[in-house]
Coordinates of C-alpha atoms in Angstrom, one line a residue:
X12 CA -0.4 12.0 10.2
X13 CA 2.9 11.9 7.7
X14 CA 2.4 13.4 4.8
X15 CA 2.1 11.3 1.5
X16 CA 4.7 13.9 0.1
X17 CA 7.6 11.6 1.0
X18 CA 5.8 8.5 -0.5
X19 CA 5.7 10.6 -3.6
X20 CA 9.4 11.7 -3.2
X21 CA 10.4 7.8 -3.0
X22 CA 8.3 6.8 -5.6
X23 CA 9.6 9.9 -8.0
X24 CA 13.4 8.6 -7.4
X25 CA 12.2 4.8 -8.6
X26 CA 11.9 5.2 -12.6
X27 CA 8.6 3.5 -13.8
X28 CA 8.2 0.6 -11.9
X29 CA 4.6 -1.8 -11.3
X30 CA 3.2 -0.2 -8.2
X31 CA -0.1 -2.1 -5.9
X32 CA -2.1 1.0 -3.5
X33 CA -3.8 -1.1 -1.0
X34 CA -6.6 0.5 -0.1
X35 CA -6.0 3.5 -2.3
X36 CA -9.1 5.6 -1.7
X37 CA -9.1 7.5 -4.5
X38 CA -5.7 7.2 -5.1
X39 CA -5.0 11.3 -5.6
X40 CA -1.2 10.4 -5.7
X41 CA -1.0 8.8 -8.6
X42 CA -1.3 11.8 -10.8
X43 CA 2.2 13.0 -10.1
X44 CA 3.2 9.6 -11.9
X45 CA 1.5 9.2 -15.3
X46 CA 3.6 6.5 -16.7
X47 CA 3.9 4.4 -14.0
X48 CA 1.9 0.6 -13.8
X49 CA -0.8 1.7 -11.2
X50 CA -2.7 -1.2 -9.7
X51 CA -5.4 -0.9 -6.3
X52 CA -7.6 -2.2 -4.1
X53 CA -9.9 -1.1 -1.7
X54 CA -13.2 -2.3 0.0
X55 CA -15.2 0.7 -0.9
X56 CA -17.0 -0.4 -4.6
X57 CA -17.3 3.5 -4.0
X58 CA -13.4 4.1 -4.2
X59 CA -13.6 1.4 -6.7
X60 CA -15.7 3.1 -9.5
X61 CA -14.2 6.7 -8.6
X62 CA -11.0 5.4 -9.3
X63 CA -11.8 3.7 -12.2
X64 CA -12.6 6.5 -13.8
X65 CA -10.0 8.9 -13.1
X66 CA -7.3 6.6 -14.3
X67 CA -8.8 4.1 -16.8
X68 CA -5.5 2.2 -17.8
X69 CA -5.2 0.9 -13.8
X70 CA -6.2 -2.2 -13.0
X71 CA -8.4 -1.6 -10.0
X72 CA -10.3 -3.9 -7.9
X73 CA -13.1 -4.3 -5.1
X74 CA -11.3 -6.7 -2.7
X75 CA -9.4 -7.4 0.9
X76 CA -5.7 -6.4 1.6
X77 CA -6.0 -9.5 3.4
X78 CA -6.7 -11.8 0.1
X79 CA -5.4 -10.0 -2.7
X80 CA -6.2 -11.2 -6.2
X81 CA -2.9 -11.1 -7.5
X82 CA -0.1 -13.2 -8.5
X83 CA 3.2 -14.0 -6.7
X84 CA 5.7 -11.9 -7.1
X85 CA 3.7 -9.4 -9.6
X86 CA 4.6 -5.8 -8.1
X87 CA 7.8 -3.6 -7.5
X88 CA 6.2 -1.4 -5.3
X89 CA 3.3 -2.5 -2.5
X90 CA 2.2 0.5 -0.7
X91 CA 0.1 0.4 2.4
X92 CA -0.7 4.2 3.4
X93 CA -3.3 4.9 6.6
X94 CA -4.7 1.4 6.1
X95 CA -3.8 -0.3 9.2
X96 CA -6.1 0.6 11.6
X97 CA -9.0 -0.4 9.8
X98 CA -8.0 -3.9 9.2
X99 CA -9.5 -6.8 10.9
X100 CA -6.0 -8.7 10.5
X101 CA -3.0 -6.6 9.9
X102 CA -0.9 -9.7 10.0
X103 CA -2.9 -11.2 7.3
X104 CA -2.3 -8.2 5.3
X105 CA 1.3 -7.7 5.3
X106 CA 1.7 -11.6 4.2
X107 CA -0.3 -10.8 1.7
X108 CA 1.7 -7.4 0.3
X109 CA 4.7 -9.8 0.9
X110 CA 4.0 -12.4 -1.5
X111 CA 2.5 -10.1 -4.4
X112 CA 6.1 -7.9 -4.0
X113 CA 8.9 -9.0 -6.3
X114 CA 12.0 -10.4 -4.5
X115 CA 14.0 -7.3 -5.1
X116 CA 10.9 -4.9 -4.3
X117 CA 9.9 -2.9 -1.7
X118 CA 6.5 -2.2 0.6
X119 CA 6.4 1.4 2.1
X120 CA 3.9 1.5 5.0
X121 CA 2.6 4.9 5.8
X122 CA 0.5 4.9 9.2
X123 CA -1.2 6.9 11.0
X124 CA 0.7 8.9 13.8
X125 CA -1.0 9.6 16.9
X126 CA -0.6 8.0 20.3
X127 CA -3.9 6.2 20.1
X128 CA -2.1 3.8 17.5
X129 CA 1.0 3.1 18.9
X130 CA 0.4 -0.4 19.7
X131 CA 0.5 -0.7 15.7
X132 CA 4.0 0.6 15.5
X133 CA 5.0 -1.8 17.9
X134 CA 3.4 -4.5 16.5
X135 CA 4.8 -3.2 13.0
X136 CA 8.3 -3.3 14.4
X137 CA 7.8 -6.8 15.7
X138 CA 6.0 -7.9 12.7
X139 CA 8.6 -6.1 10.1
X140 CA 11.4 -8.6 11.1
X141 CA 9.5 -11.5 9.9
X142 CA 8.8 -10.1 7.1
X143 CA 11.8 -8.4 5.9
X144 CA 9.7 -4.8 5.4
X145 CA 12.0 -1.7 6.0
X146 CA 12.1 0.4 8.7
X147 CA 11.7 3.4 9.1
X148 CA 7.6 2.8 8.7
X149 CA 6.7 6.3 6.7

């Protein structure tokens, strides 16, 4: 499994920029970035409330990467990290992260990396020319 170290990297190199975790757990990365516009989701209210209350200024919420509750356009940043495989609709999902990332923004997709889930890095590779998302997947 990759390391988030190199999403960290990436994100240290971008300034302070509006940033959505989709399904961010409990979003243990985000304390290398204090100042940065931290916003998740997950479907755990679990992850939800734990999150909550480690970092009180993010707007976090109980929801589906596949209907997110935010506005067009809204985030710099979109990060998807180990989320795939638990999806019902992956498709869905990346439409989603899409349309709630800025123009000029950027989704980083961390997946899992074993054999057993190949078939979602060739459906990623397929998928990520639709979508414009940049390769390589981290």
């Amino acid at each position: 499994m990759p390391s988030k170290r190199r999403l960290i990297d990436c994100v240290s190199a971008k300034g302070e920029i509006s940033i959505l975790d989709i399904g961010m757990g409990q979003a243990k990365w985000w304390k290398n970035f204090p100042k940065m516009n931290f916003s998740g989701i997950d479907t755990s209210i679990k992850m939800v409330n734990y999150t909550e209350k480690i970092y009180p200024n993010a707007r976090v919420v109980k929801g589906s990467a596949e209907k997110l509750p935010f506005q067009d356009q809204t985030f710099d940043l979109v990060v998807m990290a180990h989320v795939l495989s638990v999806m019902d609709n992956p498709k869905q999902a990346f439409l989603e992260a899409k349309r709630v990332t800025k123009n000029d923004g950027e989704i980083i997709i961390i997946n899992h990396d074993s054999t057993n889930w190949k078939w979602i890095d060739i459906t990623l590779s397929w998928f990520s020319k639709l979508v414009r998302v940049k390769l390589p997947f981290y």
